[in-house]
Amino acid sequence: MSAKCSSAAVATMQPLRIAILVAMASNRVIGQKNALPWHLPADLKHFKALTMGHGIIMGRKTYESIGKPLPGRLNIVITRQKDYHVNGAIVVHSIDEAVQVCRNEKKISGEGFIIGGAELYQQTLSLCHRMYITEIQRCFDGDTYFPEFDEQEWVETACEKHSSTHNGNELAYHFVVLDRKAG
Ligand SMILES: NC(=O)c1ccc[n+]([C@@H]2O[C@H](COP(=O)([O-])OP(=O)(O)OC[C@H]3O[C@@H](n4cnc5c(N)ncnc54)[C@H](OP(=O)(O)O)[C@@H]3O)[C@@H](O)[C@H]2O)c1
């Protein structure tokens, strides 16, 4: 995880490209007992602002941790279970199928987002052009981790620093954008 911050414009890409969106602690924890280990309303707002009007692709466990389709977005849930159905979401059975659904949806443009969890991130890192990472500047206990990736393949193009009160303590977090280096 990069500790350095720099600023640059975030451009809208056409045609639809796939980005990872994740919040992770400084020890790479992203989840605990199928839930987020923290309560950070500012990060939920950030998530909403980025994803509204776009496609969101998630693993079945992440879908169940959220508990319902998120309004205003094309919800795509990936599972190997052939009889799994969700009212208000499209259920698919592979990463390729999820990406195709996102690309074929006429109302969606710009970016589609992989929103987790760890299994999905691991399988989609290689096809993403960008990662939106909320870098939480503290370690958390957890059982699910964001996968290691080669930082040399990515360049930090934006970083906004914030902090909020969390359980009575100050918690710093950075909204970071990493873009895949060309070539
Ligand atoms: N901090 C964050 O930003 C963030 C974001 C999202 C999630 N999370 C956390 O991450 C945890 C969940 O992550 P996870 O890794 O355990 O689960 P997950 O990635 O959300 O879901 C895994 C499930 O997705 C399905 N799946 C995965 N790959 C597939 C493929 N190639 N083809 C078909 N189906 C596939 C399988 O469902 P079936 O078992 O039904 O076949 C698999 O069990 C939770 O703690 C959650 O709170 C954190």
CSV table of C-alpha atoms and ligand atoms in Angstrom, one decimal:
chain,number,residue,atom,x,y,z
A,1,MET,CA,0.0,0.0,0.0
A,2,SER,CA,1.4,3.4,-1.0
A,3,ALA,CA,2.0,5.9,1.8
A,4,LYS,CA,2.7,8.7,-0.7
A,5,CYS,CA,0.0,11.0,-2.0
A,6,SER,CA,-0.1,13.0,-5.2
A,7,SER,CA,-2.9,14.7,-7.1
A,8,ALA,CA,-4.1,14.4,-10.7
A,9,ALA,CA,-7.3,14.6,-12.6
A,10,VAL,CA,-9.6,11.5,-12.7
A,11,ALA,CA,-10.8,11.2,-16.3
A,12,THR,CA,-14.0,9.4,-17.4
A,13,MET,CA,-13.1,6.4,-19.6
A,14,GLN,CA,-15.0,5.1,-22.7
A,15,PRO,CA,-16.0,2.5,-23.5
A,16,LEU,CA,-16.9,0.8,-20.2
A,17,ARG,CA,-13.9,-0.2,-18.1
A,18,ILE,CA,-13.7,-2.2,-14.9
A,19,ALA,CA,-12.4,-0.7,-11.7
A,20,ILE,CA,-11.9,-2.2,-8.2
A,21,LEU,CA,-13.4,-0.3,-5.3
A,22,VAL,CA,-12.3,-1.3,-1.8
A,23,ALA,CA,-11.7,0.0,1.7
A,24,MET,CA,-8.8,-1.6,3.5
A,25,ALA,CA,-7.0,-1.2,6.7
A,26,SER,CA,-3.2,-0.8,6.9
A,27,ASN,CA,-2.8,-4.6,7.5
A,28,ARG,CA,-4.9,-5.2,4.3
A,29,VAL,CA,-8.0,-6.3,6.3
A,30,ILE,CA,-11.3,-5.8,4.5
A,31,GLY,CA,-13.8,-7.9,6.4
A,32,GLN,CA,-14.6,-9.6,9.7
A,33,LYS,CA,-17.3,-12.3,10.0
A,34,ASN,CA,-18.8,-11.3,6.7
A,35,ALA,CA,-19.1,-7.6,7.6
A,36,LEU,CA,-17.0,-4.5,7.4
A,37,PRO,CA,-14.8,-4.2,10.5
A,38,TRP,CA,-15.4,-0.4,10.8
A,39,HIS,CA,-18.3,2.0,10.6
A,40,LEU,CA,-17.2,4.9,8.4
A,41,PRO,CA,-20.2,6.8,7.0
A,42,ALA,CA,-17.9,9.1,5.0
A,43,ASP,CA,-16.6,6.0,3.1
A,44,LEU,CA,-20.1,4.8,2.5
A,45,LYS,CA,-20.9,8.2,1.0
A,46,HIS,CA,-17.8,8.0,-1.2
A,47,PHE,CA,-18.8,4.5,-2.3
A,48,LYS,CA,-22.3,5.8,-3.2
A,49,ALA,CA,-21.0,8.8,-5.1
A,50,LEU,CA,-18.7,6.7,-7.2
A,51,THR,CA,-21.1,3.8,-8.0
A,52,MET,CA,-24.4,5.6,-8.4
A,53,GLY,CA,-25.7,5.0,-12.0
A,54,HIS,CA,-23.1,2.3,-12.7
A,55,GLY,CA,-22.8,-1.4,-12.6
A,56,ILE,CA,-21.5,-3.1,-9.4
A,57,ILE,CA,-20.2,-6.6,-9.5
A,58,MET,CA,-20.0,-8.6,-6.2
A,59,GLY,CA,-19.4,-12.0,-4.8
A,60,ARG,CA,-22.4,-13.9,-3.3
A,61,LYS,CA,-21.0,-13.4,0.2
A,62,THR,CA,-20.6,-9.7,-0.2
A,63,TYR,CA,-24.1,-9.5,-1.5
A,64,GLU,CA,-25.4,-11.3,1.5
A,65,SER,CA,-23.4,-9.1,3.8
A,66,ILE,CA,-25.1,-6.0,2.2
A,67,GLY,CA,-28.4,-7.8,2.4
A,68,LYS,CA,-30.2,-6.2,-0.5
A,69,PRO,CA,-29.6,-4.8,-4.0
A,70,LEU,CA,-28.3,-1.2,-3.8
A,71,PRO,CA,-30.7,1.3,-5.4
A,72,GLY,CA,-29.7,3.3,-8.5
A,73,ARG,CA,-27.1,0.8,-9.6
A,74,LEU,CA,-27.0,-2.4,-11.8
A,75,ASN,CA,-26.4,-5.0,-9.2
A,76,ILE,CA,-24.6,-8.1,-10.5
A,77,VAL,CA,-24.1,-11.0,-8.1
A,78,ILE,CA,-21.6,-13.9,-8.9
A,79,THR,CA,-22.3,-17.4,-7.5
A,80,ARG,CA,-21.6,-21.0,-8.6
A,81,GLN,CA,-25.1,-21.9,-7.3
A,82,LYS,CA,-27.3,-22.5,-10.3
A,83,ASP,CA,-30.5,-22.0,-8.3
A,84,TYR,CA,-29.6,-18.7,-6.6
A,85,HIS,CA,-32.0,-15.8,-7.3
A,86,VAL,CA,-32.1,-12.2,-6.1
A,87,ASN,CA,-35.0,-9.9,-6.8
A,88,GLY,CA,-33.5,-6.7,-8.2
A,89,ALA,CA,-30.1,-8.1,-9.1
A,90,ILE,CA,-28.7,-10.1,-12.0
A,91,VAL,CA,-27.2,-13.4,-10.9
A,92,VAL,CA,-24.3,-14.7,-13.0
A,93,HIS,CA,-22.0,-17.7,-12.7
A,94,SER,CA,-18.6,-16.4,-13.8
A,95,ILE,CA,-16.5,-13.2,-13.8
A,96,ASP,CA,-16.6,-13.1,-17.6
A,97,GLU,CA,-20.4,-13.2,-17.6
A,98,ALA,CA,-20.5,-10.4,-15.0
A,99,VAL,CA,-18.3,-8.2,-17.1
A,100,GLN,CA,-20.3,-8.9,-20.3
A,101,VAL,CA,-23.6,-8.1,-18.5
A,102,CYS,CA,-22.1,-4.8,-17.4
A,103,ARG,CA,-20.7,-4.0,-20.8
A,104,ASN,CA,-23.9,-4.9,-22.6
A,105,GLU,CA,-26.1,-2.8,-20.4
A,106,LYS,CA,-26.9,0.3,-22.5
A,107,LYS,CA,-27.7,2.5,-19.4
A,108,ILE,CA,-24.2,2.0,-18.0
A,109,SER,CA,-21.2,3.9,-19.2
A,110,GLY,CA,-17.8,4.9,-18.0
A,111,GLU,CA,-16.9,2.4,-15.3
A,112,GLY,CA,-18.2,-0.8,-13.8
A,113,PHE,CA,-17.1,-1.6,-10.3
A,114,ILE,CA,-15.9,-4.7,-8.7
A,115,ILE,CA,-17.0,-4.1,-5.1
A,116,GLY,CA,-15.7,-7.3,-3.4
A,117,GLY,CA,-15.0,-9.4,-1.6
A,118,ALA,CA,-11.6,-10.8,-1.4
A,119,GLU,CA,-12.3,-13.8,-3.8
A,120,LEU,CA,-13.6,-11.3,-6.4
A,121,TYR,CA,-10.7,-8.9,-6.0
A,122,GLN,CA,-8.2,-11.8,-6.4
A,123,GLN,CA,-9.8,-12.9,-9.7
A,124,THR,CA,-10.3,-9.5,-11.2
A,125,LEU,CA,-7.1,-7.6,-10.4
A,126,SER,CA,-5.6,-8.4,-13.7
A,127,LEU,CA,-8.5,-7.1,-15.7
A,128,CYS,CA,-9.0,-3.8,-13.9
A,129,HIS,CA,-7.6,-0.5,-15.2
A,130,ARG,CA,-8.0,1.4,-11.9
A,131,MET,CA,-8.4,0.8,-8.2
A,132,TYR,CA,-10.3,3.2,-5.9
A,133,ILE,CA,-8.9,2.3,-2.5
A,134,THR,CA,-9.9,3.8,0.8
A,135,GLU,CA,-6.7,3.3,2.8
A,136,ILE,CA,-7.6,3.3,6.4
A,137,GLN,CA,-4.6,4.4,8.4
A,138,ARG,CA,-4.9,1.8,11.1
A,139,CYS,CA,-4.8,-2.0,11.6
A,140,PHE,CA,-8.0,-3.8,12.2
A,141,ASP,CA,-8.8,-7.4,13.3
A,142,GLY,CA,-10.3,-9.4,10.5
A,143,ASP,CA,-10.6,-12.6,8.6
A,144,THR,CA,-10.6,-11.3,5.0
A,145,TYR,CA,-7.8,-9.5,3.3
A,146,PHE,CA,-7.3,-7.5,0.1
A,147,PRO,CA,-4.9,-9.6,-2.1
A,148,GLU,CA,-1.2,-8.6,-2.5
A,149,PHE,CA,-0.5,-6.9,-5.9
A,150,ASP,CA,2.6,-5.6,-7.6
A,151,GLU,CA,2.7,-1.9,-6.8
A,152,GLN,CA,5.2,-1.4,-9.7
A,153,GLU,CA,2.3,-2.0,-12.1
A,154,TRP,CA,0.3,0.9,-10.7
A,155,VAL,CA,0.7,4.7,-10.4
A,156,GLU,CA,-1.1,6.8,-7.8
A,157,THR,CA,-3.1,9.5,-9.6
A,158,ALA,CA,-5.1,10.9,-6.7
A,159,CYS,CA,-5.1,11.0,-2.9
A,160,GLU,CA,-7.5,12.9,-0.6
A,161,LYS,CA,-6.8,12.8,3.1
A,162,HIS,CA,-9.6,12.8,5.6
A,163,SER,CA,-10.2,11.8,9.2
A,164,SER,CA,-13.4,11.0,11.2
A,165,THR,CA,-14.2,10.0,14.8
A,166,HIS,CA,-14.5,6.3,15.1
A,167,ASN,CA,-15.5,4.7,18.4
A,168,GLY,CA,-14.4,7.9,20.2
A,169,ASN,CA,-11.0,8.0,18.5
A,170,GLU,CA,-9.7,9.9,15.5
A,171,LEU,CA,-9.4,7.6,12.4
A,172,ALA,CA,-7.5,8.8,9.4
A,173,TYR,CA,-8.3,7.5,5.9
A,174,HIS,CA,-7.2,8.4,2.4
A,175,PHE,CA,-9.2,8.1,-0.8
A,176,VAL,CA,-6.6,6.9,-3.2
A,177,VAL,CA,-6.8,6.2,-6.9
A,178,LEU,CA,-4.3,3.8,-8.5
A,179,ASP,CA,-4.2,3.6,-12.3
A,180,ARG,CA,-2.5,0.8,-14.2
A,181,LYS,CA,0.7,1.9,-15.9
A,182,ALA,CA,0.5,1.9,-19.6
A,183,GLY,CA,2.2,-1.0,-21.5
B,1,LIG,N1,-13.8,-3.4,2.8
B,1,LIG,C1,-14.4,-3.6,1.7
B,1,LIG,O1,-14.3,-2.7,0.8
B,1,LIG,C2,-15.2,-4.8,1.4
B,1,LIG,C3,-15.9,-4.9,0.2
B,1,LIG,C4,-16.6,-6.1,-0.1
B,1,LIG,C5,-16.6,-7.1,0.8
B,1,LIG,N2,-15.9,-7.0,2.0
B,1,LIG,C6,-15.9,-8.1,3.0
B,1,LIG,O2,-15.3,-9.2,2.3
B,1,LIG,C7,-15.9,-10.4,2.9
B,1,LIG,C8,-16.5,-11.3,1.8
B,1,LIG,O3,-15.4,-11.6,0.9
B,1,LIG,P1,-15.2,-13.1,0.5
B,1,LIG,O4,-13.9,-13.2,-0.3
B,1,LIG,O5,-15.3,-14.0,1.7
B,1,LIG,O6,-16.4,-13.5,-0.4
B,1,LIG,P2,-17.0,-12.8,-1.8
B,1,LIG,O7,-15.8,-12.6,-2.8
B,1,LIG,O8,-17.9,-11.7,-1.5
B,1,LIG,O9,-17.9,-14.0,-2.4
B,1,LIG,C9,-17.4,-15.3,-2.6
B,1,LIG,C10,-18.4,-16.1,-3.3
B,1,LIG,O10,-18.6,-15.5,-4.7
B,1,LIG,C11,-18.9,-16.6,-5.6
B,1,LIG,N3,-17.8,-16.7,-6.5
B,1,LIG,C12,-16.5,-16.2,-6.4
B,1,LIG,N4,-15.8,-16.4,-7.5
B,1,LIG,C13,-16.6,-17.0,-8.4
B,1,LIG,C14,-16.5,-17.4,-9.7
B,1,LIG,N5,-15.3,-17.3,-10.4
B,1,LIG,N6,-17.5,-17.9,-10.4
B,1,LIG,C15,-18.7,-18.0,-9.7
B,1,LIG,N7,-18.9,-17.7,-8.4
B,1,LIG,C16,-17.9,-17.1,-7.8
B,1,LIG,C17,-19.0,-17.9,-4.7
B,1,LIG,O11,-20.3,-17.9,-4.3
B,1,LIG,P3,-21.1,-19.3,-4.0
B,1,LIG,O12,-20.4,-19.8,-2.7
B,1,LIG,O13,-22.5,-18.9,-3.8
B,1,LIG,O14,-20.8,-20.2,-5.2
B,1,LIG,C18,-18.1,-17.5,-3.6
B,1,LIG,O15,-18.3,-18.3,-2.4
B,1,LIG,C19,-16.9,-9.9,3.9
B,1,LIG,O16,-16.3,-9.8,5.2
B,1,LIG,C20,-17.2,-8.5,3.4
B,1,LIG,O17,-17.7,-7.7,4.5
B,1,LIG,C21,-15.2,-5.9,2.3
